[in-house]
């Protein structure tokens, strides 16, 4: 089964963002819209690509996530770091790690 | 220091204005990301793991106090209060906003700095010995030639679209502190039998996935022929370098594939066509650039050495710092003061805006307003009176900048790795931090002696792991961070590529593994042997035994 969210960087300042359920973009990983099917992933990516054309974000892509104790987590460590900030600089930790 | 002439100033100002317009067009939708990407990269602006990243060129690692103060200001105003000094003697900012980059570049231009040619398939920022002009073992100041090469290679129409990026390093000293032999072109200033000064030219060094040590193409090129000879090399590369495969496009692959004899033959043939032409370097032009790097007005030695000797005796902590971080200067009464950016538990190469400001102030006060950046990610105040070292050390200590560990086990090079780099397989910085804590005891560090540990987060080798006495390479094993250890690398005049010692270690194991290697060295070394000497004598076996015996 697929579990995915869409991420990108905001064009104007480069900050990592996630496509939220309301179609907007959030810096919070825990507000990302979660896809549970290929079709839903395609739809989310379509929205993201439109947002790229509209100059809201750059380089959107899907990442795999998994659900664990009721919270959603990125599967790859790289995406974990991207979602929550560089571990060596805890002062730049991002909100939205979820429960 | 070199100062911009009319041409440099106009060019840099124009480039900022162009980029301002390009950013505006991008934000207003006239340019797509595909159209914009090459334009931003030409101005040093990357899109990294977390945000945009701006790489600012520090030509041959030399900065004025005013420039350092500007870098601090930029860290504060446009970034998050710090910057990262890199193995290319540059500085990177990790969080600039695209919309503010034009203003940032305008501010840089005010102090004659920019981010041009810090990315892309062009001749990158020329690097040099960080002790240029002050080293006791130097024939001539390499920055004169680094600057001449900078002017020749900047915006050179023929060399703006090379098969791949191209890196040049220069040293004028007998000890190679600039990793010259792992550059595409390396220049060693040499004196020939007739007493003339010229260059030994080496070609085809590099790191990355195919590490190689550069080979000599010509053991002596006269000064006046420097540019025509370099141009001949570039033309051969431009013509024969592979453009079909990114991984085979560096000049080292060409040299390797056709052999150094054939490569040399082609260069010499090309050179025969263009030597004594427009690229001939007249002596008065060398003299003109030379004047920019004239030594400052040194004061007579006086009691400087005696004062220093007394202060060392009375303060053991100061003495420890002088022992490791102060280096012999060519001028009596002066010393080269190295500022370690490797405090215990710190991020190698990071400096806060406050630290940068402090270094700028101290450079003004004690070092004729000059600062150097080293490829080992430290800073240098090149011209400090010996009797001012004590005050300087106290001021540095107040800023957390007086770690006495130059060239010791905790003076670790680490690339940004997975904390910041989108190409990384694993993190580099936390390994450096853990090692610096494990080996924090200074007495033990001094007992271990010179030991160069270098860490990269992927095979691109920005952390120079191939040429570390001990190299650590981050690899991804089914989503887990693992670390492959190499031994026996060296970046100096006896450059060598390290050899993989065996299977990689997990993140939890790697620091213990490093300690086991160091303990083995301490056990088997002979009197006066550095780690690298012992390894050269005994080979990998004793180390393998302790690392893998249990398995
Ligand atoms: S070596 Fe790899 S991980 Fe490290 S900075 Fe270079 S590209 Fe990034």
XYZ file of C-alpha atoms and ligand atoms in Angstrom:
658
model
C 0.000 0.000 0.000
C 1.125 3.511 -0.788
C 1.387 6.221 1.832
C 2.817 9.464 0.525
C 2.895 13.226 0.925
C 4.091 15.969 -1.438
C 6.954 18.257 -0.543
C 8.670 21.153 -2.323
C 10.608 24.322 -1.606
C 8.838 27.640 -1.486
C 10.033 29.688 -4.458
C 10.503 33.021 -2.747
C 12.630 31.860 0.191
C 13.451 28.209 -0.520
C 11.953 26.909 2.730
C 10.744 23.298 2.731
C 6.952 23.040 2.569
C 4.310 20.314 2.362
C 1.091 20.271 0.397
C -1.693 20.507 2.983
C -5.191 19.079 2.877
C -6.697 22.487 2.049
C -4.525 22.761 -1.083
C -2.220 25.309 0.554
C 1.437 24.794 1.512
C 2.559 24.409 5.093
C 5.949 24.376 6.770
C 4.490 21.784 9.140
C 4.975 18.187 8.139
C 2.056 17.105 10.341
C -0.318 19.202 8.238
C 0.623 17.448 4.988
C -2.188 15.823 3.030
C -1.581 12.070 3.086
C -2.216 10.014 -0.018
C -3.093 6.341 0.401
C -3.428 5.380 -3.232
C -1.635 5.860 -6.510
C -4.523 7.846 -7.774
C -4.506 10.192 -4.785
C -0.729 10.633 -5.159
C -1.180 11.551 -8.810
C -3.827 14.054 -7.869
C -1.663 15.659 -5.159
C 1.300 15.866 -7.494
C -0.946 17.472 -10.111
C -1.937 20.168 -7.618
C 1.728 20.667 -6.747
C 2.756 20.992 -10.366
C 0.121 23.625 -10.863
C 1.504 25.437 -7.805
C 4.931 25.253 -9.400
C 3.568 26.770 -12.603
C 1.943 29.441 -10.453
C 5.363 30.184 -8.905
C 4.420 29.215 -5.374
C 6.921 26.371 -5.050
C 9.852 24.757 -6.890
C 10.788 21.134 -7.441
C 7.777 19.341 -5.861
C 7.991 15.573 -5.380
C 6.311 12.731 -3.542
C 7.909 11.148 -0.504
C 7.032 7.872 1.167
C 5.752 8.124 4.699
C 4.599 5.574 7.244
C 2.046 5.729 9.983
C 3.325 4.880 13.418
C 1.422 5.204 16.697
C -1.058 7.498 15.040
C 1.613 9.850 13.675
C 2.919 10.083 10.129
C 6.702 9.883 9.617
C 8.933 10.172 6.551
C 10.403 6.787 5.636
C 13.802 7.959 4.434
C 16.149 9.574 6.914
C 16.957 12.269 4.359
C 13.308 13.280 4.259
C 13.129 13.188 8.022
C 15.981 15.716 8.182
C 14.362 17.821 5.503
C 11.030 17.822 7.307
C 12.321 18.596 10.786
C 15.549 20.534 10.203
C 19.297 19.801 10.443
C 19.940 17.673 13.563
C 23.229 19.476 14.255
C 21.392 22.760 14.672
C 18.505 22.014 17.043
C 17.805 25.755 17.182
C 16.497 25.430 13.624
C 14.230 22.491 14.408
C 10.950 22.809 12.548
C 7.578 22.399 14.177
C 5.266 19.674 13.022
C 7.014 16.519 14.154
C 3.589 15.358 15.209
C 2.637 13.303 18.245
C 45.589 42.913 -0.832
C 44.228 43.007 -4.337
C 41.775 45.856 -4.970
C 39.247 45.904 -7.772
C 40.124 47.948 -10.795
C 37.524 49.736 -12.914
C 36.906 46.614 -14.970
C 36.311 44.339 -11.973
C 33.995 46.844 -10.321
C 31.907 47.517 -13.407
C 31.644 43.855 -14.157
C 30.535 42.807 -10.669
C 28.035 45.688 -10.419
C 26.573 44.801 -13.801
C 26.294 41.178 -12.832
C 24.321 42.038 -9.683
C 22.002 44.291 -11.693
C 21.441 41.503 -14.230
C 20.740 39.008 -11.496
C 18.328 41.397 -9.803
C 16.400 41.557 -13.057
C 16.529 37.774 -13.489
C 15.177 37.212 -9.959
C 12.391 39.708 -10.634
C 11.487 37.924 -13.862
C 11.545 34.574 -12.074
C 9.272 35.796 -9.289
C 6.909 37.446 -11.788
C 6.734 34.334 -13.906
C 8.647 35.385 -17.017
C 11.284 32.729 -16.320
C 10.610 29.085 -15.469
C 12.798 27.207 -12.994
C 14.480 25.412 -15.902
C 15.389 28.753 -17.434
C 16.359 30.310 -14.123
C 18.443 27.496 -12.614
C 21.544 28.027 -14.787
C 21.345 31.771 -14.134
C 21.224 31.404 -10.367
C 23.995 28.797 -10.413
C 26.196 31.214 -12.357
C 25.759 33.460 -9.333
C 26.541 30.795 -6.750
C 22.951 30.214 -5.639
C 22.019 26.535 -5.172
C 18.801 24.953 -4.004
C 19.915 22.675 -1.168
C 18.285 20.234 1.201
C 16.518 22.815 3.379
C 16.618 26.035 1.399
C 18.684 28.046 -1.051
C 22.411 28.062 -0.376
C 24.758 30.834 -1.477
C 28.453 30.120 -1.971
C 30.579 33.259 -1.815
C 34.045 33.249 -3.354
C 37.011 34.135 -1.168
C 39.753 34.448 -3.802
C 42.747 32.367 -2.716
C 41.408 32.477 0.815
C 42.373 36.083 1.532
C 39.946 38.441 3.279
C 40.232 41.951 4.661
C 38.766 42.861 8.030
C 36.127 44.938 6.229
C 35.156 41.952 4.114
C 34.915 39.684 7.148
C 32.727 42.249 8.870
C 30.481 42.272 5.827
C 30.268 38.491 5.887
C 29.166 38.759 9.522
C 26.573 41.367 8.605
C 25.233 39.150 5.827
C 24.997 36.200 8.202
C 22.943 38.342 10.551
C 20.809 40.280 8.102
C 20.177 37.701 5.361
C 20.807 34.369 7.032
C 20.548 32.777 10.452
C 23.508 34.314 12.180
C 26.329 32.050 10.985
C 28.284 30.931 7.944
C 30.176 27.787 6.970
C 33.773 27.976 5.702
C 34.453 25.280 3.136
C 37.321 23.156 1.859
C 37.487 25.469 -1.167
C 38.353 28.425 1.102
C 34.886 29.836 0.422
C 31.967 30.623 2.702
C 28.461 29.225 2.364
C 25.221 30.603 3.729
C 22.536 28.001 4.267
C 19.334 30.037 4.448
C 19.252 33.042 2.096
C 15.910 34.003 0.570
C 15.767 34.166 -3.203
C 13.944 37.483 -3.034
C 16.738 39.026 -0.933
C 19.702 37.598 -2.812
C 20.120 40.618 -5.127
C 20.405 42.939 -2.116
C 22.806 40.518 -0.477
C 24.984 40.467 -3.612
C 24.879 44.279 -3.762
C 26.230 44.410 -0.240
C 28.955 41.913 -1.102
C 29.937 43.994 -4.124
C 30.443 46.971 -1.783
C 33.418 45.095 -0.339
C 34.582 43.696 -3.696
C 33.133 40.232 -3.240
C 30.764 38.096 -5.260
C 29.584 34.540 -5.840
C 30.517 34.246 -9.514
C 32.173 31.027 -10.718
C 31.501 29.229 -7.444
C 29.345 26.790 -9.384
C 29.063 25.389 -12.887
C 31.480 23.966 -15.435
C 33.964 26.802 -15.352
C 37.299 27.541 -13.704
C 36.365 27.865 -10.044
C 37.808 30.092 -7.379
C 41.608 29.590 -7.405
C 42.862 28.352 -4.058
C 46.272 28.932 -2.471
C 48.469 28.229 0.510
C 46.835 29.971 3.459
C 50.257 31.125 4.627
C 50.946 32.828 1.289
C 53.271 35.789 1.635
C 54.197 35.039 5.239
C 55.419 31.438 5.291
C 59.018 30.941 6.274
C 59.401 28.217 3.607
C 58.161 30.218 0.634
C 59.868 31.128 -2.646
C 57.272 33.687 -3.710
C 53.749 34.741 -2.789
C 51.429 32.436 -4.788
C 48.545 34.920 -4.590
C 50.163 37.083 -7.245
C 49.725 34.238 -9.704
C 46.389 33.138 -8.285
C 45.163 36.679 -8.958
C 46.616 36.683 -12.476
C 44.870 33.359 -13.108
C 41.654 34.723 -11.621
C 41.698 37.635 -14.049
C 42.534 35.415 -17.013
C 39.915 32.786 -16.175
C 37.081 35.087 -15.075
C 34.450 35.042 -17.791
C 36.910 33.592 -20.265
C 34.529 32.979 -23.181
C 36.286 29.825 -24.287
C 36.244 28.320 -20.794
C 32.739 29.152 -19.578
C 31.341 25.831 -20.790
C 33.986 23.278 -19.996
C 33.173 19.558 -19.915
C 33.104 19.855 -16.119
C 34.084 22.101 -13.213
C 37.756 22.966 -13.015
C 39.855 23.655 -9.949
C 43.280 25.267 -9.742
C 45.534 25.573 -6.687
C 48.864 27.349 -6.236
C 51.575 27.215 -3.620
C 54.894 28.981 -3.335
C 56.164 26.937 -0.408
C 58.055 23.690 -0.111
C 55.383 22.233 2.196
C 52.101 21.843 0.371
C 49.315 23.170 2.587
C 46.872 23.677 -0.286
C 46.288 20.068 -1.396
C 47.759 21.104 -4.747
C 48.098 17.564 -6.062
C 44.392 16.813 -5.879
C 43.417 19.686 -8.159
C 42.721 19.670 -11.900
C 45.770 21.891 -12.279
C 48.272 22.424 -9.511
C 51.090 24.938 -9.581
C 54.208 24.731 -7.458
C 56.414 27.795 -7.594
C 59.948 26.500 -8.157
C 63.425 27.882 -8.583
C 65.419 26.304 -11.398
C 69.145 25.612 -11.539
C 69.753 29.083 -12.965
C 68.006 30.639 -9.968
C 64.956 31.779 -11.967
C 61.513 31.451 -10.467
C 58.819 29.632 -12.414
C 56.249 26.867 -12.041
C 56.074 23.133 -11.912
C 52.712 22.337 -13.495
C 50.819 19.236 -12.407
C 47.580 18.092 -14.002
C 44.808 15.612 -13.427
C 44.486 15.404 -9.686
C 41.087 15.149 -8.106
C 38.896 13.428 -5.573
C 35.306 12.342 -6.012
C 34.473 8.840 -7.163
C 37.757 8.432 -9.064
C 40.455 9.927 -6.850
C 43.787 10.648 -8.507
C 47.052 12.356 -7.730
C 48.120 14.947 -10.293
C 51.072 14.241 -12.567
C 53.738 16.639 -13.723
C 53.306 17.908 -17.294
C 56.213 20.331 -17.136
C 58.708 20.677 -14.357
C 59.488 24.296 -15.146
C 57.412 26.912 -16.912
C 58.823 30.423 -16.927
C 56.655 33.099 -15.371
C 56.031 34.890 -18.632
C 54.609 31.713 -20.130
C 52.258 30.883 -17.270
C 49.021 31.886 -18.970
C 49.850 30.555 -22.413
C 50.794 27.222 -20.864
C 47.592 27.072 -18.830
C 45.582 28.055 -21.875
C 47.201 25.235 -23.842
C 46.134 22.756 -21.136
C 42.605 24.148 -21.100
C 42.327 23.892 -24.863
C 43.419 20.274 -24.884
C 40.914 19.540 -22.141
C 38.146 21.484 -23.829
C 38.732 19.628 -27.062
C 39.340 16.099 -25.804
C 37.645 15.995 -22.392
C 34.577 13.756 -22.396
C 31.229 15.483 -22.520
C 29.187 12.294 -22.921
C 29.471 11.145 -19.319
C 29.442 13.437 -16.321
C 31.464 10.958 -14.283
C 34.213 10.818 -16.886
C 34.351 14.487 -17.768
C 37.053 15.736 -15.397
C 40.523 16.301 -16.815
C 41.902 13.521 -14.577
C 39.994 10.961 -16.666
C 41.421 12.371 -19.899
C 44.945 12.270 -18.479
C 44.338 8.750 -17.248
C 42.834 7.501 -20.513
C 45.408 8.878 -22.941
C 48.342 8.748 -20.497
C 50.470 11.619 -19.237
C 52.967 11.325 -22.134
C 50.319 11.713 -24.811
C 48.571 14.422 -22.811
C 51.849 16.306 -22.467
C 52.545 15.931 -26.185
C 49.189 17.497 -27.041
C 49.669 20.328 -24.573
C 53.144 21.077 -25.869
C 51.857 21.069 -29.464
C 49.081 23.463 -28.557
C 51.480 25.609 -26.582
C 53.876 25.864 -29.532
C 51.042 27.574 -31.429
C 50.198 30.185 -28.827
C 53.325 30.852 -26.801
C 54.939 34.260 -27.211
C 51.541 35.591 -28.277
C 48.969 37.789 -26.583
C 49.070 35.716 -23.408
C 52.698 36.492 -22.787
C 52.890 37.809 -19.255
C 55.023 40.948 -19.209
C 57.213 41.526 -16.176
C 55.592 44.896 -15.521
C 52.174 43.244 -15.269
C 53.526 40.773 -12.715
C 55.062 43.716 -10.874
C 51.756 45.597 -10.939
C 49.896 42.680 -9.316
C 52.841 42.043 -7.024
C 52.429 45.539 -5.605
C 48.971 44.642 -4.306
C 50.520 41.939 -2.163
C 53.444 43.973 -0.875
C 54.297 43.079 2.726
C 52.865 45.389 5.384
C 55.040 47.804 7.348
C 56.563 45.349 9.814
C 58.082 46.762 12.952
C 61.555 45.868 14.153
C 61.720 42.672 16.160
C 62.734 44.361 19.394
C 61.920 42.282 22.445
C 59.047 40.403 20.771
C 60.580 36.935 20.920
C 61.794 37.325 24.491
C 58.411 38.595 25.660
C 56.660 35.672 24.009
C 59.057 33.195 25.596
C 58.367 34.665 29.045
C 54.587 34.601 28.553
C 54.681 31.016 27.382
C 56.535 30.000 30.496
C 54.090 31.704 32.807
C 50.858 30.401 31.272
C 50.668 26.719 30.263
C 47.307 27.094 28.487
C 48.725 29.868 26.344
C 51.824 27.821 25.749
C 49.714 24.920 24.484
C 47.951 27.199 22.023
C 51.207 28.708 20.750
C 52.700 25.260 20.391
C 49.940 24.001 18.103
C 48.394 27.109 16.538
C 51.245 29.590 16.010
C 53.488 28.967 13.020
C 56.874 30.392 12.029
C 56.704 33.648 10.081
C 59.283 34.809 7.557
C 59.601 38.128 9.408
C 61.579 38.141 12.689
C 59.362 39.071 15.616
C 56.156 37.926 13.921
C 54.062 34.760 13.948
C 51.226 33.275 11.931
C 48.266 32.749 14.259
C 45.805 30.007 13.366
C 42.239 30.267 14.608
C 40.682 26.858 14.975
C 37.039 26.547 13.944
C 36.977 23.077 15.532
C 35.992 23.537 19.173
C 35.062 20.456 21.153
C 31.624 19.369 19.963
C 31.448 22.143 17.353
C 30.597 22.111 13.659
C 33.862 22.196 11.658
C 34.071 25.415 9.654
C 31.072 27.154 11.201
C 31.474 30.662 12.567
C 28.797 32.864 14.085
C 28.328 36.471 13.035
C 29.726 37.533 16.426
C 32.827 35.408 15.909
C 33.336 36.825 12.418
C 33.046 40.354 13.777
C 35.497 39.514 16.538
C 37.993 38.084 14.046
C 37.623 41.225 11.912
C 38.330 43.414 14.951
C 41.315 41.308 15.975
C 42.698 41.363 12.432
C 42.535 45.157 12.508
C 44.142 45.314 15.880
C 46.865 42.701 15.463
C 47.301 41.607 11.848
C 47.278 44.545 9.443
C 43.569 43.937 8.790
C 44.175 40.676 6.979
C 42.587 37.246 7.423
C 42.953 33.940 5.616
C 40.572 31.041 5.193
C 42.174 27.590 5.039
C 40.996 24.591 3.057
C 41.030 22.823 6.399
C 38.148 25.066 7.443
C 40.079 27.250 9.866
C 40.987 30.936 9.852
C 44.385 32.593 10.044
C 45.697 35.949 11.200
C 48.868 36.002 9.134
C 50.881 38.870 10.614
C 50.823 38.955 14.397
C 53.684 40.311 16.462
C 55.001 37.661 18.787
C 54.567 39.928 21.789
C 50.898 40.476 20.862
C 50.038 36.771 20.747
C 49.129 36.653 24.420
C 46.529 39.408 24.140
C 45.233 37.931 20.927
C 44.886 34.508 22.497
C 42.900 35.924 25.432
C 40.567 37.766 23.077
C 40.101 34.656 20.935
C 39.434 32.568 24.003
C 36.616 34.914 25.010
C 34.959 34.109 21.659
C 35.471 30.347 21.866
C 38.094 30.624 19.134
C 41.234 29.544 20.972
C 41.019 25.755 20.665
C 44.661 24.641 20.568
C 44.295 21.753 18.139
C 45.767 22.704 14.770
C 46.666 19.555 12.774
C 45.743 17.361 15.718
C 43.188 14.575 15.885
C 40.260 16.937 16.554
C 41.177 19.370 13.749
C 38.769 17.478 11.525
C 37.573 18.409 8.054
C 33.889 17.585 7.597
C 31.652 18.421 4.674
C 28.074 19.544 5.424
C 26.829 15.980 4.840
C 23.219 14.989 5.262
C 22.536 17.737 7.775
C 22.563 20.233 4.902
C 23.472 18.619 1.586
C 20.899 17.140 -0.749
C 23.457 14.793 -2.334
C 24.557 13.209 0.932
C 24.285 9.555 1.901
C 24.999 10.117 5.564
C 25.784 12.815 8.072
C 29.390 14.008 8.476
C 29.214 16.715 11.114
C 27.930 14.578 14.018
C 30.798 12.131 13.505
C 33.257 15.026 13.739
C 31.486 16.262 16.856
C 31.589 12.878 18.536
C 35.249 12.378 17.652
C 36.123 15.812 18.993
C 34.486 14.890 22.288
C 36.077 11.466 22.443
C 39.558 12.924 21.916
C 38.941 16.161 23.806
C 41.790 15.593 26.280
C 44.531 17.916 25.067
C 47.372 16.001 26.595
C 46.263 12.928 24.732
C 45.866 14.920 21.509
C 49.409 16.206 21.740
C 50.647 12.738 22.529
C 48.932 11.422 19.393
C 50.462 14.251 17.377
C 49.721 15.195 13.788
C 46.729 13.264 12.519
C 44.427 14.416 9.746
C 40.893 13.046 9.884
C 38.633 14.006 6.986
C 34.956 13.150 6.592
C 32.685 13.239 3.537
C 28.967 12.491 3.451
C 29.155 10.994 -0.043
C 31.628 9.987 -2.708
C 31.831 13.544 -4.079
C 34.462 13.906 -1.367
C 33.994 17.569 -0.488
C 35.335 16.548 2.937
C 38.580 15.272 1.300
C 38.277 11.832 2.922
C 40.473 10.231 0.225
C 43.451 12.275 1.408
C 42.862 12.038 5.142
C 45.452 10.119 7.137
C 42.208 8.591 8.297
C 39.326 9.146 5.904
C 35.682 8.544 6.707
C 33.089 8.218 3.975
C 29.373 8.122 4.712
C 27.451 5.441 2.830
C 23.811 4.438 2.817
C 23.163 0.797 3.760
C 19.475 0.099 3.325
C 18.554 3.443 4.767
C 21.079 3.283 7.613
C 24.105 5.535 7.933
C 27.331 3.575 7.606
C 30.912 4.768 7.453
C 33.757 3.407 5.396
C 37.247 4.031 6.744
C 40.337 4.621 4.605
C 43.884 4.832 5.894
C 47.078 6.314 4.524
C 45.798 9.234 2.499
C 47.717 12.475 2.429
C 47.064 15.924 0.954
C 50.552 17.383 1.205
C 53.585 17.226 -1.091
C 53.626 13.443 -0.580
C 50.000 13.227 -1.659
C 48.406 9.786 -1.564
C 44.953 8.290 -1.807
C 43.890 6.356 1.265
C 42.993 2.667 1.058
C 39.776 1.166 2.338
C 40.551 -0.843 5.440
C 37.549 -3.176 5.353
C 33.764 -3.332 5.725
C 32.011 -0.152 6.814
C 30.964 0.593 10.401
C 27.586 1.679 11.676
C 27.182 5.132 13.110
C 27.198 3.609 16.597
C 30.490 1.780 15.944
C 32.532 4.244 13.959
C 33.922 6.391 16.796
C 35.099 3.289 18.670
C 36.680 2.047 15.471
C 38.570 5.318 15.090
C 39.766 5.113 18.657
C 40.939 1.539 18.122
C 42.959 2.711 15.111
C 44.540 5.504 17.122
C 45.324 3.187 20.038
C 46.943 0.715 17.655
C 49.109 3.477 16.252
C 50.182 4.489 19.765
C 51.089 0.892 20.496
C 53.186 0.196 17.413
C 54.684 3.589 16.603
C 58.385 4.234 16.883
C 59.908 7.307 18.453
C 59.073 10.424 16.427
C 56.727 8.707 13.990
C 53.516 10.462 13.018
C 50.451 8.328 12.355
C 51.035 8.501 8.631
C 54.670 7.415 9.036
C 53.709 4.440 11.152
C 51.064 3.440 8.642
C 53.655 3.728 5.875
C 55.966 1.401 7.786
C 53.582 -1.236 9.113
C 50.779 -1.092 6.531
C 47.140 -1.870 7.150
C 47.503 -5.247 8.893
C 47.787 -4.259 12.567
C 44.824 -1.928 12.153
C 42.744 -4.548 10.365
C 43.489 -6.985 13.127
C 42.074 -4.820 15.883
C 39.106 -3.688 13.820
C 37.976 -7.012 12.481
C 39.607 -9.645 14.698
C 36.422 -10.490 16.538
C 34.519 -11.075 13.304
S 30.789 15.207 -0.090
Fe 28.713 14.730 -0.725
S 27.556 15.056 1.148
Fe 29.461 16.117 1.441
S 29.034 18.219 0.767
Fe 29.920 17.103 -0.961
S 28.172 16.421 -2.116
Fe 27.425 16.935 -0.064
